[in-house]
CSV table of C-alpha atoms (C1' of nucleotides) in Angstrom, one decimal:
chain,number,residue,atom,x,y,z
A,21,UNK,CA,0.0,0.0,0.0
A,22,UNK,CA,1.1,3.5,-0.9
A,23,UNK,CA,2.2,5.5,2.2
A,24,UNK,CA,-0.5,7.8,3.6
A,25,UNK,CA,1.8,10.8,3.4
A,26,UNK,CA,2.2,10.3,-0.4
A,27,UNK,CA,-1.6,9.7,-0.9
A,28,UNK,CA,-2.7,12.4,-3.2
A,29,UNK,CA,-6.2,12.7,-1.8
A,30,UNK,CA,-5.3,12.3,1.9
A,31,UNK,CA,-7.6,14.4,4.0
A,32,UNK,CA,-6.7,17.8,5.3
A,33,UNK,CA,-6.8,16.2,8.7
A,34,UNK,CA,-4.2,13.7,7.8
A,35,UNK,CA,-2.1,16.4,6.3
A,36,UNK,CA,-1.6,17.8,9.8
A,37,UNK,CA,0.0,14.7,11.2
A,38,UNK,CA,3.6,14.6,12.3
A,39,UNK,CA,5.9,11.9,10.9
A,40,UNK,CA,5.3,9.7,13.9
A,41,UNK,CA,1.6,10.1,13.8
A,42,UNK,CA,1.5,9.5,10.1
A,43,UNK,CA,3.3,6.2,10.5
A,44,UNK,CA,0.8,5.2,13.3
A,45,UNK,CA,-2.0,6.1,10.9
A,46,UNK,CA,-0.4,4.1,8.1
A,47,UNK,CA,0.2,1.0,10.2
A,48,UNK,CA,-3.5,0.9,11.1
A,49,UNK,CA,-4.8,1.6,7.7
A,50,UNK,CA,-5.8,-1.0,5.1
A,51,UNK,CA,-6.6,-0.4,1.5
A,52,UNK,CA,-9.3,-2.3,-0.4
A,53,UNK,CA,-10.5,-2.2,-4.0
A,54,UNK,CA,-14.3,-2.5,-4.4
A,55,UNK,CA,-16.4,-3.3,-7.4
A,56,UNK,CA,-19.6,-1.4,-8.1
A,57,UNK,CA,-22.4,-2.4,-5.8
A,58,UNK,CA,-20.0,-3.8,-3.1
A,59,UNK,CA,-20.7,-2.7,0.4
A,60,UNK,CA,-18.3,-0.3,2.3
A,61,UNK,CA,-20.2,-0.2,5.6
A,62,UNK,CA,-23.5,-1.7,6.6
A,63,UNK,CA,-26.2,-0.1,8.7
A,64,UNK,CA,-26.8,-1.9,12.0
A,65,UNK,CA,-23.5,-3.7,12.1
A,66,UNK,CA,-20.8,-3.3,14.7
A,67,UNK,CA,-17.6,-1.9,13.3
A,68,UNK,CA,-14.2,-0.9,14.4
A,69,UNK,CA,-13.1,1.0,11.4
A,70,UNK,CA,-13.7,4.3,9.7
A,71,UNK,CA,-13.6,4.2,5.9
A,72,UNK,CA,-12.1,6.8,3.6
A,73,UNK,CA,-13.0,6.9,-0.1
A,74,UNK,CA,-9.7,7.2,-1.9
A,75,UNK,CA,-11.0,6.8,-5.5
A,76,UNK,CA,-14.2,6.0,-7.2
A,77,UNK,CA,-17.7,7.0,-6.2
A,78,UNK,CA,-20.0,5.8,-3.5
A,79,UNK,CA,-23.5,6.2,-2.2
A,80,UNK,CA,-24.7,6.6,1.4
A,81,UNK,CA,-28.0,4.9,1.9
A,82,UNK,CA,-30.3,4.1,4.7
A,83,UNK,CA,-33.4,2.1,5.1
A,84,UNK,CA,-36.7,3.9,5.7
A,85,UNK,CA,-39.9,2.8,7.3
A,86,UNK,CA,-41.2,1.5,4.0
A,87,UNK,CA,-38.3,-0.8,3.9
A,88,UNK,CA,-36.7,0.7,0.8
A,89,UNK,CA,-33.4,2.5,0.8
A,90,UNK,CA,-33.1,6.2,0.5
A,91,UNK,CA,-29.9,7.6,-0.9
A,92,UNK,CA,-28.6,10.4,1.3
A,93,UNK,CA,-25.6,11.4,-0.6
A,94,UNK,CA,-23.2,10.6,-3.4
A,95,UNK,CA,-19.7,10.6,-2.1
A,96,UNK,CA,-16.6,11.7,-3.9
A,97,UNK,CA,-13.0,10.7,-3.2
A,98,UNK,CA,-11.8,12.4,-0.1
A,99,UNK,CA,-14.9,11.5,2.0
A,100,UNK,CA,-14.9,9.8,5.3
A,101,UNK,CA,-17.5,7.1,5.7
A,102,UNK,CA,-19.0,6.1,9.0
A,103,UNK,CA,-17.2,8.5,11.1
A,104,UNK,CA,-20.3,9.9,12.8
A,105,UNK,CA,-21.7,6.7,13.8
A,106,UNK,CA,-18.6,4.9,14.8
A,107,UNK,CA,-17.3,7.7,17.0
A,108,UNK,CA,-20.6,7.8,18.8
A,109,UNK,CA,-21.6,4.2,19.3
A,110,UNK,CA,-19.7,1.7,17.1
A,111,UNK,CA,-22.8,0.7,15.3
A,112,UNK,CA,-23.3,2.2,11.9
A,113,UNK,CA,-26.5,4.1,11.4
A,114,UNK,CA,-26.3,4.1,7.7
A,115,UNK,CA,-24.8,2.0,4.8
A,116,UNK,CA,-22.4,2.9,2.1
A,117,UNK,CA,-21.7,1.1,-1.1
A,118,UNK,CA,-19.4,1.7,-4.1
A,119,UNK,CA,-21.2,2.7,-7.3
A,120,UNK,CA,-18.1,2.6,-9.4
A,121,UNK,CA,-14.9,0.7,-8.9
A,122,UNK,CA,-13.5,2.3,-5.8
A,123,UNK,CA,-10.6,2.3,-3.5
A,124,UNK,CA,-11.4,2.5,0.2
A,125,UNK,CA,-9.0,2.8,3.2
A,126,UNK,CA,-10.2,1.4,6.5
A,127,UNK,CA,-8.7,3.1,9.5
A,128,UNK,CA,-8.8,1.6,12.9
A,129,UNK,CA,-11.1,3.5,15.2
A,130,UNK,CA,-8.7,3.4,18.2
A,131,UNK,CA,-5.9,4.9,16.1
A,132,UNK,CA,-8.3,7.5,14.9
A,133,UNK,CA,-9.4,8.5,18.4
A,134,UNK,CA,-5.8,8.5,19.5
A,135,UNK,CA,-4.9,10.9,16.8
A,136,UNK,CA,-7.8,13.2,17.7
A,137,UNK,CA,-6.6,13.6,21.3
A,138,UNK,CA,-2.9,13.7,20.3
A,139,UNK,CA,-3.1,16.3,17.6
A,140,UNK,CA,-5.4,19.3,18.0
A,141,UNK,CA,-4.9,20.3,14.4
A,142,UNK,CA,-6.1,16.9,13.3
A,143,UNK,CA,-9.1,17.3,15.5
A,144,UNK,CA,-9.7,20.8,14.2
A,145,UNK,CA,-9.7,19.6,10.6
A,146,UNK,CA,-12.1,16.9,11.4
A,147,UNK,CA,-14.4,19.4,13.0
A,148,UNK,CA,-14.3,21.5,9.9
A,149,UNK,CA,-15.0,18.4,7.8
A,150,UNK,CA,-18.0,17.4,10.0
A,151,UNK,CA,-19.4,21.0,9.8
A,152,UNK,CA,-19.2,21.0,6.0
A,153,UNK,CA,-20.7,17.6,5.8
A,154,UNK,CA,-23.6,18.4,8.0
A,155,UNK,CA,-24.3,21.6,6.1
A,156,UNK,CA,-24.4,19.8,2.9
A,157,UNK,CA,-27.6,18.0,4.1
A,158,UNK,CA,-29.4,21.2,5.2
A,159,UNK,CA,-30.0,22.7,1.8
A,160,UNK,CA,-31.1,19.3,0.5
A,161,UNK,CA,-33.4,18.6,3.4
A,162,UNK,CA,-35.2,21.9,3.2
A,163,UNK,CA,-35.8,21.6,-0.5
A,164,UNK,CA,-36.8,18.0,-0.8
A,165,UNK,CA,-40.3,18.9,0.2
A,166,UNK,CA,-40.4,22.3,-1.5
A,167,UNK,CA,-39.4,21.2,-4.9
A,168,UNK,CA,-41.2,18.8,-7.1
A,169,UNK,CA,-39.6,15.9,-9.0
A,170,UNK,CA,-38.4,17.8,-12.0
A,171,UNK,CA,-36.7,20.3,-9.7
A,172,UNK,CA,-35.1,17.6,-7.6
A,173,UNK,CA,-34.0,15.7,-10.7
A,174,UNK,CA,-32.5,18.9,-12.1
A,175,UNK,CA,-30.6,19.4,-8.9
A,176,UNK,CA,-29.2,15.9,-9.2
A,177,UNK,CA,-28.1,16.4,-12.8
A,178,UNK,CA,-26.5,19.7,-11.9
A,179,UNK,CA,-24.7,18.0,-9.1
A,180,UNK,CA,-23.3,15.3,-11.3
A,181,UNK,CA,-22.4,17.8,-14.0
A,182,UNK,CA,-20.8,20.6,-11.8
A,183,UNK,CA,-19.5,18.8,-8.8
A,184,UNK,CA,-18.7,15.3,-9.7
A,185,UNK,CA,-17.7,15.4,-13.4
A,186,UNK,CA,-17.2,19.1,-14.2
A,187,UNK,CA,-18.6,18.4,-17.6
A,188,UNK,CA,-21.9,18.8,-19.4
A,189,UNK,CA,-21.6,15.2,-20.5
A,190,UNK,CA,-21.4,12.5,-17.9
A,191,UNK,CA,-22.5,9.1,-16.7
A,192,UNK,CA,-24.7,8.6,-13.7
A,193,UNK,CA,-23.6,5.1,-12.5
A,194,UNK,CA,-27.0,4.4,-10.9
A,195,UNK,CA,-29.9,2.3,-11.9
A,196,UNK,CA,-33.2,4.2,-12.4
A,197,UNK,CA,-34.3,2.7,-9.0
A,198,UNK,CA,-31.2,4.2,-7.3
A,199,UNK,CA,-31.7,7.5,-9.1
A,200,UNK,CA,-35.3,7.5,-7.7
A,201,UNK,CA,-34.0,6.7,-4.2
A,202,UNK,CA,-31.6,9.7,-4.6
A,203,UNK,CA,-34.3,12.2,-5.7
A,204,UNK,CA,-36.9,10.8,-3.3
A,205,UNK,CA,-39.4,9.5,-5.8
A,206,UNK,CA,-40.4,6.3,-7.5
A,207,UNK,CA,-38.6,4.7,-10.5
A,208,UNK,CA,-41.6,5.4,-12.7
A,209,UNK,CA,-41.8,9.1,-11.8
A,210,UNK,CA,-38.1,9.5,-12.4
A,211,UNK,CA,-38.5,8.0,-15.8
A,212,UNK,CA,-41.2,10.4,-16.6
A,213,UNK,CA,-39.3,13.3,-15.2
A,214,UNK,CA,-36.3,12.5,-17.3
A,215,UNK,CA,-38.7,12.3,-20.3
A,216,UNK,CA,-40.0,15.8,-19.4
A,217,UNK,CA,-36.5,17.3,-19.4
A,218,UNK,CA,-35.7,15.6,-22.7
A,219,UNK,CA,-38.9,16.8,-24.3
A,220,UNK,CA,-38.3,20.4,-23.5
A,221,UNK,CA,-34.8,20.2,-24.8
A,222,UNK,CA,-32.8,20.6,-21.5
A,223,UNK,CA,-31.0,17.3,-21.7
A,224,UNK,CA,-30.2,14.3,-23.9
A,225,UNK,CA,-30.2,10.8,-22.4
A,226,UNK,CA,-29.0,7.4,-23.5
A,227,UNK,CA,-29.3,5.0,-20.7
A,228,UNK,CA,-27.0,6.2,-17.9
A,229,UNK,CA,-25.3,8.7,-20.2
A,230,UNK,CA,-26.5,12.3,-19.8
A,231,UNK,CA,-25.8,15.5,-21.6
A,232,UNK,CA,-27.0,18.9,-20.5
A,233,UNK,CA,-27.8,21.0,-23.6
A,234,UNK,CA,-29.6,23.8,-21.9
A,235,UNK,CA,-27.9,24.5,-18.6
A,236,UNK,CA,-29.7,27.7,-17.8
A,237,UNK,CA,-33.1,26.1,-18.3
A,238,UNK,CA,-32.1,23.2,-16.1
A,239,UNK,CA,-31.0,25.7,-13.5
A,240,UNK,CA,-34.3,27.5,-13.7
A,241,UNK,CA,-36.2,24.3,-13.2
A,242,UNK,CA,-34.0,23.5,-10.2
A,243,UNK,CA,-34.7,26.9,-8.7
A,244,UNK,CA,-38.4,27.1,-9.4
A,245,UNK,CA,-38.9,23.7,-8.0
B,1497,UNK,CA,-23.4,36.4,34.5
B,1498,UNK,CA,-23.0,33.1,36.3
B,1499,UNK,CA,-19.5,31.6,35.8
B,1500,UNK,CA,-19.3,29.0,33.0
B,1501,UNK,CA,-17.8,26.4,35.3
B,1502,UNK,CA,-20.9,26.6,37.5
B,1503,UNK,CA,-23.3,26.5,34.6
B,1504,UNK,CA,-25.4,23.4,35.1
B,1505,UNK,CA,-25.9,22.7,31.4
B,1506,UNK,CA,-22.4,23.6,30.2
B,1507,UNK,CA,-21.5,21.3,27.3
B,1508,UNK,CA,-19.3,18.3,27.7
B,1509,UNK,CA,-16.7,20.2,25.7
B,1510,UNK,CA,-16.7,23.0,28.2
B,1511,UNK,CA,-16.4,20.5,31.0
B,1512,UNK,CA,-12.9,19.6,29.7
B,1513,UNK,CA,-11.5,23.1,30.0
B,1514,UNK,CA,-8.7,23.9,32.5
B,1515,UNK,CA,-9.2,26.8,34.9
B,1516,UNK,CA,-7.3,29.1,32.6
B,1517,UNK,CA,-9.2,28.0,29.5
B,1518,UNK,CA,-12.5,28.3,31.4
B,1519,UNK,CA,-11.8,31.8,32.3
B,1520,UNK,CA,-10.9,32.7,28.7
B,1521,UNK,CA,-14.2,31.1,27.7
B,1522,UNK,CA,-16.0,33.1,30.3
B,1523,UNK,CA,-14.5,36.4,29.4
B,1524,UNK,CA,-15.6,35.9,25.8
B,1525,UNK,CA,-19.1,34.8,26.5
B,1526,UNK,CA,-22.2,36.9,26.8
B,1527,UNK,CA,-25.5,35.8,28.1
B,1528,UNK,CA,-28.8,37.1,26.6
B,1529,UNK,CA,-32.4,36.4,27.5
B,1530,UNK,CA,-34.7,36.1,24.5
B,1531,UNK,CA,-38.5,36.2,24.3
B,1532,UNK,CA,-40.4,33.7,22.1
B,1533,UNK,CA,-40.0,34.5,18.5
B,1534,UNK,CA,-36.8,36.4,18.9
B,1535,UNK,CA,-34.0,35.6,16.6
B,1536,UNK,CA,-30.8,33.8,17.8
B,1537,UNK,CA,-29.0,33.7,14.5
B,1538,UNK,CA,-30.0,34.7,11.1
B,1539,UNK,CA,-29.3,32.9,7.8
B,1540,UNK,CA,-27.2,34.9,5.4
B,1541,UNK,CA,-25.8,37.2,8.0
B,1542,UNK,CA,-22.1,37.6,8.9
B,1543,UNK,CA,-21.4,36.6,12.4
B,1544,UNK,CA,-18.6,36.2,14.8
B,1545,UNK,CA,-20.2,34.3,17.6
B,1546,UNK,CA,-21.5,30.8,18.2
B,1547,UNK,CA,-24.6,30.5,20.3
B,1548,UNK,CA,-25.4,28.1,23.0
B,1549,UNK,CA,-28.9,27.4,24.3
B,1550,UNK,CA,-28.7,27.6,28.0
B,1551,UNK,CA,-32.4,27.4,28.8
B,1552,UNK,CA,-35.7,27.4,26.9
B,1553,UNK,CA,-36.5,26.0,23.5
B,1554,UNK,CA,-35.5,27.1,20.0
B,1555,UNK,CA,-36.1,26.1,16.4
B,1556,UNK,CA,-33.6,25.9,13.6
B,1557,UNK,CA,-35.2,27.0,10.4
B,1558,UNK,CA,-34.1,27.7,6.8
B,1559,UNK,CA,-35.8,29.2,3.8
B,1560,UNK,CA,-36.6,26.9,0.9
B,1561,UNK,CA,-37.1,27.6,-2.8
B,1562,UNK,CA,-40.8,28.3,-2.3
B,1563,UNK,CA,-39.8,31.2,0.0
B,1564,UNK,CA,-41.3,29.6,3.1
B,1565,UNK,CA,-39.3,28.4,6.1
B,1566,UNK,CA,-38.8,24.8,6.9
B,1567,UNK,CA,-38.1,23.9,10.5
B,1568,UNK,CA,-35.1,21.5,10.6
B,1569,UNK,CA,-35.0,20.8,14.3
B,1570,UNK,CA,-36.3,21.8,17.7
B,1571,UNK,CA,-33.4,22.5,20.0
B,1572,UNK,CA,-33.2,21.8,23.7
B,1573,UNK,CA,-30.9,23.4,26.3
B,1574,UNK,CA,-27.3,22.3,25.8
B,1575,UNK,CA,-27.3,22.8,22.0
B,1576,UNK,CA,-24.8,24.8,20.1
B,1577,UNK,CA,-26.3,27.0,17.4
B,1578,UNK,CA,-24.5,28.1,14.3
B,1579,UNK,CA,-21.3,26.2,15.0
B,1580,UNK,CA,-21.2,24.4,11.6
B,1581,UNK,CA,-21.6,27.5,9.5
B,1582,UNK,CA,-19.5,29.9,11.5
B,1583,UNK,CA,-16.5,27.6,11.7
B,1584,UNK,CA,-16.6,27.1,7.9
B,1585,UNK,CA,-17.3,30.5,6.5
B,1586,UNK,CA,-18.7,33.1,9.0
B,1587,UNK,CA,-22.0,33.4,7.2
B,1588,UNK,CA,-24.8,31.5,8.8
B,1589,UNK,CA,-26.5,29.0,6.5
B,1590,UNK,CA,-29.6,28.7,8.7
B,1591,UNK,CA,-31.6,30.7,11.2
B,1592,UNK,CA,-32.5,29.9,14.8
B,1593,UNK,CA,-35.2,31.5,16.9
B,1594,UNK,CA,-36.4,31.1,20.4
B,1595,UNK,CA,-39.9,29.5,20.7
B,1596,UNK,CA,-40.0,30.0,24.4
B,1597,UNK,CA,-38.4,32.4,26.7
B,1598,UNK,CA,-34.8,31.3,26.4
B,1599,UNK,CA,-31.3,32.1,27.7
B,1600,UNK,CA,-28.6,32.1,25.1
B,1601,UNK,CA,-24.8,32.5,25.5
B,1602,UNK,CA,-22.8,33.9,22.6
B,1603,UNK,CA,-19.2,32.8,22.5
B,1604,UNK,CA,-16.7,34.6,20.4
B,1605,UNK,CA,-15.5,32.5,17.5
B,1606,UNK,CA,-11.8,33.3,17.9
B,1607,UNK,CA,-11.9,32.1,21.5
B,1608,UNK,CA,-13.8,29.0,20.4
B,1609,UNK,CA,-11.2,28.2,17.7
B,1610,UNK,CA,-8.4,28.9,20.2
B,1611,UNK,CA,-9.9,26.4,22.6
B,1612,UNK,CA,-10.2,23.8,19.9
B,1613,UNK,CA,-6.5,24.0,19.0
B,1614,UNK,CA,-5.4,24.4,22.6
B,1615,UNK,CA,-7.4,21.6,24.2
B,1616,UNK,CA,-7.7,18.3,22.3
B,1617,UNK,CA,-10.3,17.0,24.7
B,1618,UNK,CA,-12.4,20.1,24.0
B,1619,UNK,CA,-12.1,19.4,20.3
B,1620,UNK,CA,-12.8,15.7,20.8
B,1621,UNK,CA,-16.1,16.5,22.6
B,1622,UNK,CA,-17.1,18.9,19.9
B,1623,UNK,CA,-16.4,16.1,17.3
B,1624,UNK,CA,-18.7,13.8,19.2
B,1625,UNK,CA,-21.3,16.6,19.5
B,1626,UNK,CA,-21.2,17.2,15.7
B,1627,UNK,CA,-21.4,13.5,15.0
B,1628,UNK,CA,-24.5,13.1,17.1
B,1629,UNK,CA,-26.1,16.2,15.7
B,1630,UNK,CA,-25.5,15.1,12.1
B,1631,UNK,CA,-26.9,11.7,12.8
B,1632,UNK,CA,-30.1,13.2,14.2
B,1633,UNK,CA,-30.9,14.5,10.8
B,1634,UNK,CA,-30.4,11.2,9.0
B,1635,UNK,CA,-33.3,9.3,10.4
B,1636,UNK,CA,-35.5,12.3,9.8
B,1637,UNK,CA,-34.4,12.9,6.3
B,1638,UNK,CA,-34.9,9.3,5.2
B,1639,UNK,CA,-38.4,9.1,6.6
B,1640,UNK,CA,-39.8,12.5,5.6
B,1641,UNK,CA,-40.5,11.1,2.2
B,1642,UNK,CA,-41.4,7.6,3.3
B,1643,UNK,CA,-44.1,8.5,5.9
B,1644,UNK,CA,-47.2,10.4,5.3
B,1645,UNK,CA,-48.5,13.3,7.3
B,1646,UNK,CA,-50.1,11.3,10.1
B,1647,UNK,CA,-46.9,9.4,10.6
B,1648,UNK,CA,-44.7,12.5,10.6
B,1649,UNK,CA,-47.1,14.3,13.0
B,1650,UNK,CA,-47.0,11.2,15.3
B,1651,UNK,CA,-43.1,11.4,15.2
B,1652,UNK,CA,-43.3,15.0,16.2
B,1653,UNK,CA,-45.7,14.4,19.1
B,1654,UNK,CA,-43.6,11.5,20.3
B,1655,UNK,CA,-40.5,13.8,20.2
B,1656,UNK,CA,-42.2,16.5,22.3
B,1657,UNK,CA,-43.5,13.9,24.7
B,1658,UNK,CA,-40.5,11.6,25.1
B,1659,UNK,CA,-37.5,13.8,24.4
B,1660,UNK,CA,-38.5,17.4,25.3
B,1661,UNK,CA,-41.1,17.1,28.1
B,1662,UNK,CA,-40.8,13.5,29.3
B,1663,UNK,CA,-44.6,13.6,29.9
B,1664,UNK,CA,-47.7,12.5,28.1
B,1665,UNK,CA,-49.1,15.9,28.6
B,1666,UNK,CA,-47.2,18.8,27.1
B,1667,UNK,CA,-47.4,22.1,25.2
B,1668,UNK,CA,-46.1,22.6,21.7
B,1669,UNK,CA,-45.1,26.2,21.6
B,1670,UNK,CA,-45.5,26.5,17.9
B,1671,UNK,CA,-48.3,28.0,15.7
B,1672,UNK,CA,-50.0,25.6,13.4
B,1673,UNK,CA,-48.0,27.1,10.6
B,1674,UNK,CA,-44.8,26.4,12.4
B,1675,UNK,CA,-45.9,22.9,13.2
B,1676,UNK,CA,-46.6,22.4,9.5
B,1677,UNK,CA,-43.1,23.7,8.7
B,1678,UNK,CA,-41.7,21.1,11.1
B,1679,UNK,CA,-43.6,18.1,9.8
B,1680,UNK,CA,-43.2,19.2,6.2
B,1681,UNK,CA,-46.8,19.9,5.3
B,1682,UNK,CA,-49.3,22.7,5.0
B,1683,UNK,CA,-51.1,24.2,7.9
B,1684,UNK,CA,-54.4,22.9,6.6
B,1685,UNK,CA,-53.1,19.4,6.3
B,1686,UNK,CA,-51.7,19.5,9.8
B,1687,UNK,CA,-55.0,20.6,11.2
B,1688,UNK,CA,-56.7,17.7,9.5
B,1689,UNK,CA,-54.0,15.2,10.6
B,1690,UNK,CA,-54.4,16.4,14.2
B,1691,UNK,CA,-58.2,15.9,13.8
B,1692,UNK,CA,-57.5,12.4,12.5
B,1693,UNK,CA,-55.4,11.5,15.6
B,1694,UNK,CA,-58.1,13.0,17.9
B,1695,UNK,CA,-60.9,11.1,16.1
B,1696,UNK,CA,-59.3,7.7,16.5
B,1697,UNK,CA,-58.6,8.4,20.2
B,1698,UNK,CA,-54.8,8.7,20.2
B,1699,UNK,CA,-54.5,12.2,21.5
B,1700,UNK,CA,-56.4,15.1,23.0
B,1701,UNK,CA,-55.8,18.6,21.9
B,1702,UNK,CA,-56.7,22.0,23.2
B,1703,UNK,CA,-54.9,24.7,21.2
B,1704,UNK,CA,-51.2,24.1,21.8
B,1705,UNK,CA,-51.8,21.7,24.7
B,1706,UNK,CA,-51.5,18.1,23.7
B,1707,UNK,CA,-52.1,14.9,25.6
B,1708,UNK,CA,-51.2,11.4,24.4
B,1709,UNK,CA,-53.9,9.0,25.5
B,1710,UNK,CA,-52.9,6.0,23.4
B,1711,UNK,CA,-49.1,6.0,23.1
B,1712,UNK,CA,-48.9,2.6,21.5
B,1713,UNK,CA,-51.3,3.5,18.7
B,1714,UNK,CA,-49.4,6.7,18.1
B,1715,UNK,CA,-46.2,4.7,18.0
B,1716,UNK,CA,-47.8,2.4,15.5
B,1717,UNK,CA,-48.9,5.3,13.3
B,1718,UNK,CA,-45.4,6.7,13.5
B,1719,UNK,CA,-43.8,3.4,12.4
B,1720,UNK,CA,-46.3,2.4,9.7
B,1721,UNK,CA,-46.0,5.8,8.2
C,242,DA,C1',-28.3,-19.8,-28.3
C,243,DT,C1',-31.9,-20.3,-24.8
C,244,DT,C1',-33.8,-19.2,-20.6
C,245,DA,C1',-34.3,-16.7,-16.6
C,246,DA,C1',-33.9,-12.7,-14.1
C,247,DT,C1',-33.6,-7.9,-13.7
C,248,DA,C1',-33.9,-3.2,-15.4
C,249,DT,C1',-36.6,0.1,-17.9
C,250,DG,C1',-40.5,2.4,-20.2
C,251,DT,C1',-45.4,3.5,-20.4
C,252,DG,C1',-50.3,3.8,-19.9
C,253,DA,C1',-54.5,3.9,-16.7
C,254,DC,C1',-56.0,4.9,-12.4
C,255,DC,C1',-56.2,6.6,-7.7
C,256,DC,C1',-55.2,8.9,-3.6
C,257,DA,C1',-52.8,11.9,-0.3
C,258,DT,C1',-52.1,16.4,0.1
C,259,DA,C1',-51.8,21.0,-1.8
C,260,DT,C1',-54.5,24.9,-3.1
C,261,DC,C1',-58.2,28.0,-2.7
C,262,DA,C1',-61.9,30.2,-0.4
C,263,DC,C1',-64.2,31.5,3.4
C,264,DA,C1',-65.9,31.4,8.3
C,265,DT,C1',-64.7,31.8,13.0
C,266,DA,C1',-61.8,32.7,16.9
C,267,DG,C1',-58.3,34.9,19.2
C,268,DT,C1',-55.1,38.7,20.1
C,269,DG,C1',-53.2,43.2,20.4
C,270,DA,C1',-53.4,48.2,19.8
C,271,DA,C1',-55.7,52.7,20.1
D,67,DT,C1',-65.0,48.7,23.3
D,68,DT,C1',-63.8,48.7,18.6
D,69,DC,C1',-61.0,47.8,14.8
D,70,DA,C1',-57.5,45.5,12.5
D,71,DC,C1',-54.8,41.6,12.0
D,72,DT,C1',-53.4,37.1,12.6
D,73,DA,C1',-54.3,32.3,13.7
D,74,DT,C1',-57.1,28.4,13.1
D,75,DG,C1',-60.7,25.3,11.2
D,76,DT,C1',-63.1,23.4,7.4
D,77,DG,C1',-65.2,22.4,3.0
D,78,DA,C1',-64.6,22.0,-2.2
D,79,DT,C1',-61.5,21.2,-5.7
D,80,DA,C1',-57.3,20.2,-8.3
D,81,DT,C1',-53.1,17.7,-9.1
D,82,DG,C1',-48.6,15.7,-8.5
D,83,DG,C1',-46.9,11.7,-8.1
D,84,DG,C1',-47.7,7.0,-6.3
D,85,DT,C1',-49.5,2.3,-7.5
D,86,DC,C1',-50.5,-1.2,-10.6
D,87,DA,C1',-50.2,-3.8,-14.7
D,88,DC,C1',-47.8,-5.0,-18.5
D,89,DA,C1',-44.6,-4.6,-22.5
D,90,DT,C1',-39.9,-4.3,-23.9
D,91,DA,C1',-34.9,-4.2,-23.2
D,92,DT,C1',-30.9,-5.6,-21.2
D,93,DT,C1',-28.0,-8.6,-18.7
D,94,DA,C1',-26.5,-12.9,-16.6
D,95,DA,C1',-26.3,-17.9,-16.4
D,96,DT,C1',-26.3,-22.5,-18.2
DNA sequence: ATTAATATGTGACCCATATCACATAGTGAA
DNA sequence: TTCACTATGTGATATGGGTCACATATTAAT
């Protein structure tokens, strides 16, 4: 495994570590390559490691009362996975799975806690990370109920275009069912919403391949709900 | 103002401070008493203080695309307010207001940051706080779309009964409009949902006074959605 | 290649909830 | 007290999106 200090996408927190601390981190860190669909962490299971997405793409999902999964977030490289739950009670409160071939590092929780109390800068960066992460849910939470499907789908497309791919042409590596779980709707409704956007000339779609051809209109749909 | 070290509901983080740090904290801390409806922090405004709810009850709210507020959470004493946003970029991403007469302490952000880097235990407790806080939104987020109004209202009543008041009889210090913003519905629908619960004998209601008379049934409604 | 299993599209229908409209009650100010 | 304003309840109606049913693709397995 590549040394943590040479890892290109090591977290800002890890960047604060001293040589000794870095080597402690390294010794308690294991790298795994996962195929699309494979589980990174599982809700309800006891765990002793925090995961870190080094490359690829993953989804955070959680079962709701209806028994179906809701996708809370799509994770990019550089994201910690399961930190919130494991620091609090060792049992994961949500699941995460790779949606592309991904590399994941698992860091031992005791090491992680040790680093927090040993290096205040490490702790400080984690605090900033957690703050940003939490905020990312707020906007979404508020608008899930205030936007209708077309608007939520537009948000999702803009997210994949602007944030994840930085391109107007991109692949969404999710089934229509997963896409529905992400925009809080049913598969059928998502299909129809996609058709709507295609019909009015905002996007082109071939399977999981998307192209935004009228970004401004898409943005308007996102904002008007 | 009462010294922070004597404050009965001082946070776990503050409990880790040394005498010196505590006095620094104290010197940069101001206590304010707010009436119901008064603002604690305001979305979009620059700020240099983190708030801490010492007594009373508050709501976190945020404007959605429709222009109306959504209530993200009801806060109890012991909650930090605005920490996420202010640590990240000084501009609050959400608002908070008292919904009862409340006491709020404002802590200077520079002091706060100083304490984070000076005392790893302080930072550690904040990390745990942030983790718990973030997790509290997950369950809610997932189920907002999977439950219908009666279920969401039941959740809300259970929350006020079990968590906030620890009593089957309690007051919800919110207008019907606010209650709607909390359960993600319209005022009219909430009125009808309350009527439903009354009609089937789960609760009794007089204005803002609620009494749960069939807790198990309410729980069932909450779980079945 | 053939079969089975799963993913996706699409129409018909229905229902939960929003919207609208208005009545009534409550609250605060002059 | 009176007036204005806001909060609340309630009926009628509209509709977004869920549910169901089924056809068609697509993928995986033997």
